[in-house]
PDB file of C-alpha atoms in Angstrom:
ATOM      1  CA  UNK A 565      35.780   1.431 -22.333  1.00 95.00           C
ATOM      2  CA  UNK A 566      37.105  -2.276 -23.734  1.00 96.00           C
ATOM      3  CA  UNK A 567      39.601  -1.262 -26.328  1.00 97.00           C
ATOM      4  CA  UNK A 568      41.934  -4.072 -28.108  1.00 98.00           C
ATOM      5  CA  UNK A 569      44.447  -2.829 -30.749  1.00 98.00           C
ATOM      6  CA  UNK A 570      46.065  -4.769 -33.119  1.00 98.00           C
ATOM      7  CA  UNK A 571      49.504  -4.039 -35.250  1.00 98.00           C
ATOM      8  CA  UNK A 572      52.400  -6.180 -36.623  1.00 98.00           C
ATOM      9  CA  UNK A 573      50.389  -7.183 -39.525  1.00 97.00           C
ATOM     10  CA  UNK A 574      51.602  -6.869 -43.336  1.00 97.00           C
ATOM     11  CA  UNK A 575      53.437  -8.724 -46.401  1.00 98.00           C
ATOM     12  CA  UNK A 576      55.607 -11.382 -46.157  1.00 98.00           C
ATOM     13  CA  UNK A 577      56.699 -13.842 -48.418  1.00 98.00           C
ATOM     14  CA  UNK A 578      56.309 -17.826 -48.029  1.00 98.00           C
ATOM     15  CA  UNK A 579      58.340 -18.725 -45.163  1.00 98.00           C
ATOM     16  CA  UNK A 580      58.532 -16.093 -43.294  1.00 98.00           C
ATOM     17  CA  UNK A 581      57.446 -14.384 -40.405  1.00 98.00           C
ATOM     18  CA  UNK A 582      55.154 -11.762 -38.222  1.00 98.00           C
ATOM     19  CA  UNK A 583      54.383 -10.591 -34.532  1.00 98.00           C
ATOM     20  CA  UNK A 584      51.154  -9.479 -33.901  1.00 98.00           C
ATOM     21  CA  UNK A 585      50.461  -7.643 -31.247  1.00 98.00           C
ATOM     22  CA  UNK A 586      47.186  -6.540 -29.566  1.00 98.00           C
ATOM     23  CA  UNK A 587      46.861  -3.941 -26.900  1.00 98.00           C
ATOM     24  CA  UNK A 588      44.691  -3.854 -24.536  1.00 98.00           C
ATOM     25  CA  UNK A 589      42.961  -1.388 -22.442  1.00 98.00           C
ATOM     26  CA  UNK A 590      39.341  -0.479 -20.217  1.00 97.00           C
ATOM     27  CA  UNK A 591      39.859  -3.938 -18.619  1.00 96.00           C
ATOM     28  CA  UNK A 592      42.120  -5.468 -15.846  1.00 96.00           C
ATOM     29  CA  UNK A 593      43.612  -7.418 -18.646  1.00 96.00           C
ATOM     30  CA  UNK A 594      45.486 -10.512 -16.383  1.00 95.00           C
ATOM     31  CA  UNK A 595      41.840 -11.852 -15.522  1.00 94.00           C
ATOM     32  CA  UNK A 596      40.824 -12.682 -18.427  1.00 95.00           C
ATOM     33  CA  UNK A 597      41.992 -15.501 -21.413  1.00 94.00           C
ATOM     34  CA  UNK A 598      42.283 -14.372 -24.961  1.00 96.00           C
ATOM     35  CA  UNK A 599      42.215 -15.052 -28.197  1.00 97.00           C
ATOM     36  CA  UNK A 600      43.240 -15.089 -31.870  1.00 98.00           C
ATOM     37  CA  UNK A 601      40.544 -15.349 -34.430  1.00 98.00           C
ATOM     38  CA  UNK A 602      41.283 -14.909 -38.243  1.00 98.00           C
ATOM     39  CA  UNK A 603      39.258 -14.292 -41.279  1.00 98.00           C
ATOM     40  CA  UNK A 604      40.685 -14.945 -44.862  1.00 98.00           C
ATOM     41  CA  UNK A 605      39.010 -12.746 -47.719  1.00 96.00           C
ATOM     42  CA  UNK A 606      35.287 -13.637 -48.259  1.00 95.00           C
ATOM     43  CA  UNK A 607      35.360 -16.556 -45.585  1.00 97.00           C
ATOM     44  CA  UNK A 608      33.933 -16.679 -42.184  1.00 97.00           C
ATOM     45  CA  UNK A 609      35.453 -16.552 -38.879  1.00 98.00           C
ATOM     46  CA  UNK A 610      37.980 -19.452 -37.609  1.00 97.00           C
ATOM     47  CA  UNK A 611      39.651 -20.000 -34.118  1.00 97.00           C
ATOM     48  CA  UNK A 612      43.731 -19.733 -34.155  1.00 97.00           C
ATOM     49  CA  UNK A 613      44.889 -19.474 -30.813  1.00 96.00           C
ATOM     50  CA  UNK A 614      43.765 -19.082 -27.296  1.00 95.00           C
ATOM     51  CA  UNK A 615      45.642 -17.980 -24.195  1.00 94.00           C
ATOM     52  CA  UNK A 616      43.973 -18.643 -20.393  1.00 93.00           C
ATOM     53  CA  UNK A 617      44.477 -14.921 -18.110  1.00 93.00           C
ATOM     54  CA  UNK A 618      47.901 -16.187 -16.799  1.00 93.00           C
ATOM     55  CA  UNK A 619      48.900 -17.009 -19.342  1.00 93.00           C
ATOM     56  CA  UNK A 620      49.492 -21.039 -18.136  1.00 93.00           C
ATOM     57  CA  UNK A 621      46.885 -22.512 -20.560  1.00 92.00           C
ATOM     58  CA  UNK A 622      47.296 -22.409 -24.359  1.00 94.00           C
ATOM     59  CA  UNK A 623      45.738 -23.678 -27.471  1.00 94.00           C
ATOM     60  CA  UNK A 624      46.859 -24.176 -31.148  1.00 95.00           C
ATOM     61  CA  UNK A 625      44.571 -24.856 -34.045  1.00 94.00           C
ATOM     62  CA  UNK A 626      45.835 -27.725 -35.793  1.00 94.00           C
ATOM     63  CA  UNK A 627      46.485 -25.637 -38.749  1.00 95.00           C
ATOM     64  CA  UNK A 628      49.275 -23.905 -36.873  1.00 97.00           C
ATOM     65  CA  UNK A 629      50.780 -26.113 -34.855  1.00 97.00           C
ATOM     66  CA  UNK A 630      54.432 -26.326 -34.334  1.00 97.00           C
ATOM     67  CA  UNK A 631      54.377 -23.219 -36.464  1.00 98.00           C
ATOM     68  CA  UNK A 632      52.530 -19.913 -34.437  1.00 98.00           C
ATOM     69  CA  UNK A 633      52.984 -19.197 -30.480  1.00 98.00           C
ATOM     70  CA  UNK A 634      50.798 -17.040 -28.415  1.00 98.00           C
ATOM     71  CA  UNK A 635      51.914 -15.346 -25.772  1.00 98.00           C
ATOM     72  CA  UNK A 636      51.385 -12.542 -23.399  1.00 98.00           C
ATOM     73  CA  UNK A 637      52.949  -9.625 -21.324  1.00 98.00           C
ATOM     74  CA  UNK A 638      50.427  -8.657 -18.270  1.00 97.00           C
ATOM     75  CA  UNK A 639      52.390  -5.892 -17.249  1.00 97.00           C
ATOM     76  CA  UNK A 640      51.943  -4.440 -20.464  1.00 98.00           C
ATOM     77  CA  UNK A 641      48.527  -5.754 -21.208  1.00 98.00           C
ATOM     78  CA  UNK A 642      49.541  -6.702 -24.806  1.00 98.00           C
ATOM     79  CA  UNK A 643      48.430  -9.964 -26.447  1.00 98.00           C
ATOM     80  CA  UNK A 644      50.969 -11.863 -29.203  1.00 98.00           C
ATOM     81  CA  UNK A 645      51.244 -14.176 -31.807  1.00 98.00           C
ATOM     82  CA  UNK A 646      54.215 -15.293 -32.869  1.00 98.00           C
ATOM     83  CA  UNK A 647      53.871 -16.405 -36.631  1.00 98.00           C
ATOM     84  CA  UNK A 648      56.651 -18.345 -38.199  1.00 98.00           C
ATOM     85  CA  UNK A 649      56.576 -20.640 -41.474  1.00 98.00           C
ATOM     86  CA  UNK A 650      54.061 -18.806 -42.940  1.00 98.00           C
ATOM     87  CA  UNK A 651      52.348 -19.826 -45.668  1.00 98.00           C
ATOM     88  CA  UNK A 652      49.697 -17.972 -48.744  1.00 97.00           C
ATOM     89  CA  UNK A 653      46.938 -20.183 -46.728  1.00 97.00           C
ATOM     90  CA  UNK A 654      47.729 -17.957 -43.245  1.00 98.00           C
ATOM     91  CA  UNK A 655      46.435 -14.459 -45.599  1.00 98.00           C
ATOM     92  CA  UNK A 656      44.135 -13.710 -43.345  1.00 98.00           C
ATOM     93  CA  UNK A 657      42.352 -10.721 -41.211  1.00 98.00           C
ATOM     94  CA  UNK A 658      43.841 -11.222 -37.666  1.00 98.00           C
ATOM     95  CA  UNK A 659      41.641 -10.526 -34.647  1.00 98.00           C
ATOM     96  CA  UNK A 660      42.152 -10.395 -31.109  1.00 98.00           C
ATOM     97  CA  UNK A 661      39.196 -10.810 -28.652  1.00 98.00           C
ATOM     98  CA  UNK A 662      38.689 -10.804 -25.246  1.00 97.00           C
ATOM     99  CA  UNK A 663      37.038 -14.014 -23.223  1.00 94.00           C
ATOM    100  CA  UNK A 664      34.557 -13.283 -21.137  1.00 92.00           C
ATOM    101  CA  UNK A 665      36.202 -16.054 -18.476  1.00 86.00           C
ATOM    102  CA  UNK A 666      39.622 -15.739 -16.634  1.00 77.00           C
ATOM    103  CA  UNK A 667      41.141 -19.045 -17.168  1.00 79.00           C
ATOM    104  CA  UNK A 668      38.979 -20.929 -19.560  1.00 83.00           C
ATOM    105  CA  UNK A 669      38.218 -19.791 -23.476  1.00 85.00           C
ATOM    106  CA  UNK A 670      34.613 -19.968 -23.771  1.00 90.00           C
ATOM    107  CA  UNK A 671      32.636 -17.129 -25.826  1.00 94.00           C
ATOM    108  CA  UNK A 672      34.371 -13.874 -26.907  1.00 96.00           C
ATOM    109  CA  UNK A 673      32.489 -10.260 -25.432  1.00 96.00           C
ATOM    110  CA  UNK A 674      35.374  -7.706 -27.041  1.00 97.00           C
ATOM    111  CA  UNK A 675      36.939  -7.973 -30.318  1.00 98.00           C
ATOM    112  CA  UNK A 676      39.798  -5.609 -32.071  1.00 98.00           C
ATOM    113  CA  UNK A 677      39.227  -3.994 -35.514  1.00 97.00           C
ATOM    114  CA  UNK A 678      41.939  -6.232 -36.833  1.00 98.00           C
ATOM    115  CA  UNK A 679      45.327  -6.265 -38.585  1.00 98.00           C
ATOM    116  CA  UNK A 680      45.569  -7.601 -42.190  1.00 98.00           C
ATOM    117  CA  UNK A 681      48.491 -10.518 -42.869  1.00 98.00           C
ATOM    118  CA  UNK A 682      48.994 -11.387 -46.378  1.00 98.00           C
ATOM    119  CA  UNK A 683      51.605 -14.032 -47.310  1.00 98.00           C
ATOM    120  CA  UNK A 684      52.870 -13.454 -50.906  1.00 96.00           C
ATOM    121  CA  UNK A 685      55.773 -13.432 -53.356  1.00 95.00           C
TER     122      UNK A 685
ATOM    123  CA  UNK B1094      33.080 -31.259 -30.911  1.00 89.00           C
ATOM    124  CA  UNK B1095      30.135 -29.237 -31.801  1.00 95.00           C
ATOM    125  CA  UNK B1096      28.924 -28.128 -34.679  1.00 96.00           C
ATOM    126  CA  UNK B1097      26.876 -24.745 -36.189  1.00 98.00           C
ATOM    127  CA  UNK B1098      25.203 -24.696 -39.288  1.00 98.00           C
ATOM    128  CA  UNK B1099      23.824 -21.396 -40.270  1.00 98.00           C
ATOM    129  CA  UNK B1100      22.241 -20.773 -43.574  1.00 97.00           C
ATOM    130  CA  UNK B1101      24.397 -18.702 -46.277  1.00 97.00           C
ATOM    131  CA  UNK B1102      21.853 -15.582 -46.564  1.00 97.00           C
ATOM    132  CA  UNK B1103      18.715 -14.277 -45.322  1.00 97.00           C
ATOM    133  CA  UNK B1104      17.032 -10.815 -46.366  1.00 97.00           C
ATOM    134  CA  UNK B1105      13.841  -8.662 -44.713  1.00 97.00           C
ATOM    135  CA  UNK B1106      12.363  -5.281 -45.466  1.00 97.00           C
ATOM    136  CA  UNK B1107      13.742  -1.945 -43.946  1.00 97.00           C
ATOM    137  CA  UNK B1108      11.699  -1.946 -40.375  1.00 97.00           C
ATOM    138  CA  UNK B1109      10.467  -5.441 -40.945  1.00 97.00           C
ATOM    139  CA  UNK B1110      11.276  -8.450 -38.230  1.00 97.00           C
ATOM    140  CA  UNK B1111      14.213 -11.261 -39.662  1.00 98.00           C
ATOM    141  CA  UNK B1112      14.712 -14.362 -37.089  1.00 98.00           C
ATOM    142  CA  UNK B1113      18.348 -16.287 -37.919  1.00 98.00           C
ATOM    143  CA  UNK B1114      19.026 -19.388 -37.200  1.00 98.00           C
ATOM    144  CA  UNK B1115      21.609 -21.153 -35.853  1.00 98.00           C
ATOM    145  CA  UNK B1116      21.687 -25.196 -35.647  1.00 98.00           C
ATOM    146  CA  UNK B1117      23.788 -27.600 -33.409  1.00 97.00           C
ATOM    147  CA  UNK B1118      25.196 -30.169 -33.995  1.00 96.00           C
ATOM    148  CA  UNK B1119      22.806 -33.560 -32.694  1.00 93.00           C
ATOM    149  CA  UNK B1120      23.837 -34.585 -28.876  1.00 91.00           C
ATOM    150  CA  UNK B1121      24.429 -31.171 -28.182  1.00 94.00           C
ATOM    151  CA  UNK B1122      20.829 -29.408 -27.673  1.00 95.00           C
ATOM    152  CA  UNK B1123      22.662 -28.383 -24.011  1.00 94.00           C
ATOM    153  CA  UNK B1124      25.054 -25.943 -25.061  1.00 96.00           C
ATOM    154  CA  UNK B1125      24.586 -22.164 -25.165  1.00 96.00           C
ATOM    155  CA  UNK B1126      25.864 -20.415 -27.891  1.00 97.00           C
ATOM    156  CA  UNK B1127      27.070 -16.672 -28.321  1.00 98.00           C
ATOM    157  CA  UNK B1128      25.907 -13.979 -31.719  1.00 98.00           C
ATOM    158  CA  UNK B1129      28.036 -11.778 -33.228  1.00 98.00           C
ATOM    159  CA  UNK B1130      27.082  -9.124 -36.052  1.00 98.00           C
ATOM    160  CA  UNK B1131      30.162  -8.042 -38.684  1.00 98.00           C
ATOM    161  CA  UNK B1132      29.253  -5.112 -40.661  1.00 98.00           C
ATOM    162  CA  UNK B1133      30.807  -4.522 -43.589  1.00 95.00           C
ATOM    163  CA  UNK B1134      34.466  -3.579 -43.174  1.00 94.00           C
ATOM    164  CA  UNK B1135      34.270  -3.964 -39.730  1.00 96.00           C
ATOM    165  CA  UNK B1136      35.609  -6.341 -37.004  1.00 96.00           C
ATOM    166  CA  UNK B1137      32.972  -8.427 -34.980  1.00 98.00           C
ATOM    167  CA  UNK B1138      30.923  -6.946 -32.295  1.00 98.00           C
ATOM    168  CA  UNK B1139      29.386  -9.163 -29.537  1.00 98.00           C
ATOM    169  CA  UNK B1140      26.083  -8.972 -29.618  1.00 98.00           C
ATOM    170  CA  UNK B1141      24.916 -12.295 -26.893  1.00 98.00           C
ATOM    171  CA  UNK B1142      25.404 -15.256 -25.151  1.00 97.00           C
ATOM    172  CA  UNK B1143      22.053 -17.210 -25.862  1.00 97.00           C
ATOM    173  CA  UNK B1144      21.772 -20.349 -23.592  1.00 97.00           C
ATOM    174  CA  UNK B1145      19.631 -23.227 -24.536  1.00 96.00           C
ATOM    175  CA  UNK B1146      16.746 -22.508 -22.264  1.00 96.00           C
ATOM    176  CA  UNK B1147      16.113 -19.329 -23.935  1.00 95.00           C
ATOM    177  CA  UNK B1148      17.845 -17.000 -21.475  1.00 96.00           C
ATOM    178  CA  UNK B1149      20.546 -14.342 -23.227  1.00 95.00           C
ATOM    179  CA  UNK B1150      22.908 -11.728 -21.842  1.00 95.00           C
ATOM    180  CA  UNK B1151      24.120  -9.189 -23.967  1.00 96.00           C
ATOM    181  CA  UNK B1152      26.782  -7.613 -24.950  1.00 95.00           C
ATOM    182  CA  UNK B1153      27.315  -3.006 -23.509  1.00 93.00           C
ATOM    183  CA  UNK B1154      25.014  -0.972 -26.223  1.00 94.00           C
ATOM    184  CA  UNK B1155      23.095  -3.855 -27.992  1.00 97.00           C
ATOM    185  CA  UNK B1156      19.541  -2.147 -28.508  1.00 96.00           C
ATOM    186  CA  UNK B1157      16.364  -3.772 -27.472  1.00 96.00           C
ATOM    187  CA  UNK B1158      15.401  -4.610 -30.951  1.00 97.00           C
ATOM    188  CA  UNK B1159      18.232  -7.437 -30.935  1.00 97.00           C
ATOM    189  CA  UNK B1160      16.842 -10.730 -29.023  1.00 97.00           C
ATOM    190  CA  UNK B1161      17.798 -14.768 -28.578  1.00 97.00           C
ATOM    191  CA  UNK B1162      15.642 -17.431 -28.523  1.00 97.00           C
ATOM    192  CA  UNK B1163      16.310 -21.379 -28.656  1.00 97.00           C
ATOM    193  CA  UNK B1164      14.437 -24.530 -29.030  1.00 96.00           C
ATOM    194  CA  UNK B1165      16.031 -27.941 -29.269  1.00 95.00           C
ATOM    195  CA  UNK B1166      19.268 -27.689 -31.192  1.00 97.00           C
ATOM    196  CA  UNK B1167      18.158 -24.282 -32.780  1.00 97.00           C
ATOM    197  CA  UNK B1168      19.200 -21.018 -31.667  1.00 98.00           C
ATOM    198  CA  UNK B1169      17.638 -17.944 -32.818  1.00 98.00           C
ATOM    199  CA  UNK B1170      18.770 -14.441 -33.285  1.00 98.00           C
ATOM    200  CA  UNK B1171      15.444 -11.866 -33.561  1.00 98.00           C
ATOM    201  CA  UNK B1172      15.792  -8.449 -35.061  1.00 98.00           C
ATOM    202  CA  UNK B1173      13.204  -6.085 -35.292  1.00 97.00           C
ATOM    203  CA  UNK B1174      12.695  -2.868 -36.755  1.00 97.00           C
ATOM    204  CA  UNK B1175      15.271  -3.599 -38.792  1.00 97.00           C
ATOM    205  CA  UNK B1176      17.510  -0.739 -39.678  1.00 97.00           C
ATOM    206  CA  UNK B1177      19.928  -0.513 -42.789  1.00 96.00           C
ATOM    207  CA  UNK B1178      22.783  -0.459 -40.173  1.00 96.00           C
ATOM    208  CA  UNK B1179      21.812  -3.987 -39.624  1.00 97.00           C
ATOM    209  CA  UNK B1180      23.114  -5.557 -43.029  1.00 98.00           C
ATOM    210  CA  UNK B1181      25.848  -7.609 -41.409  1.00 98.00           C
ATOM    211  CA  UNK B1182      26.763 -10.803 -41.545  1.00 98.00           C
ATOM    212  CA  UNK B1183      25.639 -12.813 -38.294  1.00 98.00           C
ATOM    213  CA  UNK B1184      28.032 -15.587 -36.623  1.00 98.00           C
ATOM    214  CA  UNK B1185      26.939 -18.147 -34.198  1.00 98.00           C
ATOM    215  CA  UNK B1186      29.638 -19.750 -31.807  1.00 98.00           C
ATOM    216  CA  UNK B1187      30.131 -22.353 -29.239  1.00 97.00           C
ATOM    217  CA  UNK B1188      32.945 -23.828 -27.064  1.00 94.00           C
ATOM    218  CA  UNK B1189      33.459 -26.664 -24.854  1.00 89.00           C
ATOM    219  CA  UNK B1190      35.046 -24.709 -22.049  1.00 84.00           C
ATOM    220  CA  UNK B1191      38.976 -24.777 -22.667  1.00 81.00           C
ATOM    221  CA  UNK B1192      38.761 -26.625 -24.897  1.00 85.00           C
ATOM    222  CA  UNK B1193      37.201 -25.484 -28.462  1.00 88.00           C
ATOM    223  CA  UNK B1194      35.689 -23.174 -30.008  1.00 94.00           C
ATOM    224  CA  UNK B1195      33.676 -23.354 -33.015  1.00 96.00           C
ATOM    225  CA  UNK B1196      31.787 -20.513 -35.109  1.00 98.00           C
ATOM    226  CA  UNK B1197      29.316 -20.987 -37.498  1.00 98.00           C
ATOM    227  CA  UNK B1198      29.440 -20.192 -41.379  1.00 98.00           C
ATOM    228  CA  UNK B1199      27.256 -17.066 -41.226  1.00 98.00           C
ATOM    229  CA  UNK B1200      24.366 -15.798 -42.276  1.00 98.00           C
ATOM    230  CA  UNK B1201      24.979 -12.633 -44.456  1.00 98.00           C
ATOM    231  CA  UNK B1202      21.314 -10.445 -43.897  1.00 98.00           C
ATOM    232  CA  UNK B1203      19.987  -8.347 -46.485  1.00 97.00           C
ATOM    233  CA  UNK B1204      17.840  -5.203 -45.592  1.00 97.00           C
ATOM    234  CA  UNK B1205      15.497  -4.410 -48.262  1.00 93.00           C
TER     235      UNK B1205
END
């Protein structure tokens, strides 16, 4: 069974910053790319970050560039996002979801439950 | 880049039939997209990749009642005998292969 956890989440002020992590298990986790997908309260879905199975191919949403990494640890099958600068606009729901390709991001076939990141004094 | 328009909220009877839609952007009646259901309080669960001759894959558990359909631009999500478990909200998504992705609004469904 495809299970993705996330952690790291919680409150920061303006400025700051967060790890998330997200492990995974029920897959062979280095053959597939992954994602971050957020959702701030009451809005839809939107695309952070992106991360191809070896972890050679990454992708930045404009509204994070320069300011979040992604990263990732096969030998421990755990997803990251490195989240620096942080400002009210990242308060979000943070999800990680598996790709359903290796070393492309195309559509997403697993997600995690989610860890909350609110940026507030 | 693509886009997905999907309207705000739809609604259907307890063990009725509700058919979302999903729109693409014009110049891009090629690509296949992929449905997710959110229920409330919950994270996103995959429900298909739909591609744009009508042909869908889905996702470990997804019941029968769940179905894709496309024509043109328009991409369809099919629910019948709808059950209260299905109030969710409903997200289309696309991607040009690594190098976008792009989700839809949503369509938040209200069973009756």
């Amino acid at each position: 069974e495809v299970q993705l956890l996330e952690s790291g989440g919680g409150l920061v002020q303006p400025g700051g910053s967060l790890r998330l992590s997200c492990a995974a298990s029920g897959f062979t986790f280095s053959n597939y790319a992954m994602s971050w997908v957020r959702q701030a309260p009451g809005k839809g879905l939107e695309w952070v970050s992106a991360i191809s199975g070896s972890g050679g191919s990454t992708y930045l949403a404009d509204s994070v560039k320069g300011r979040f990494t992604i990263s990732r640890d096969n030998s421990k099958n755990t997803l990251y996002l490195q989240m620096n600068s942080l400002r009210a606009e990242d308060t979000a729901l943070y999800y990680c979801a598996k790709d359903q390709d290796s070393s492309d991001w195309t559509y997403f076939d697993y997600w995690g439950q989610g860890t909350l990141v609110t940026v507030s004094s | 880049q693509p886009v997905l328009t999907q309207s705000p909220s739809a609604s259907a009877s307890l063990g009725a039939s509700v058919k979302l839609t999903c729109t693409l952007s014009s110049g891009h009646r090629s690509y296949a997209i992929a449905w997710h259901q959110q229920q409330p309080e919950k994270g996103p669960r995959y429900l298909m990749k739909l591609n744009s001759d009508g042909s869908h894959t889905k996702g470990d558990g997804i019941p029968d009642r769940f179905s894709g359909s496309s024509s043109g631009t328009e991409r369809y999500l099919t629910i019948s005998s709808l059950q209260s478990e299905d109030e969710a909200d409903y997200y289309c998504q696309t991607w040009v292969t690594g190098t976008h992705v792009v989700f839809g609004g949503g369509t938040k469904l209200t069973v009756l």
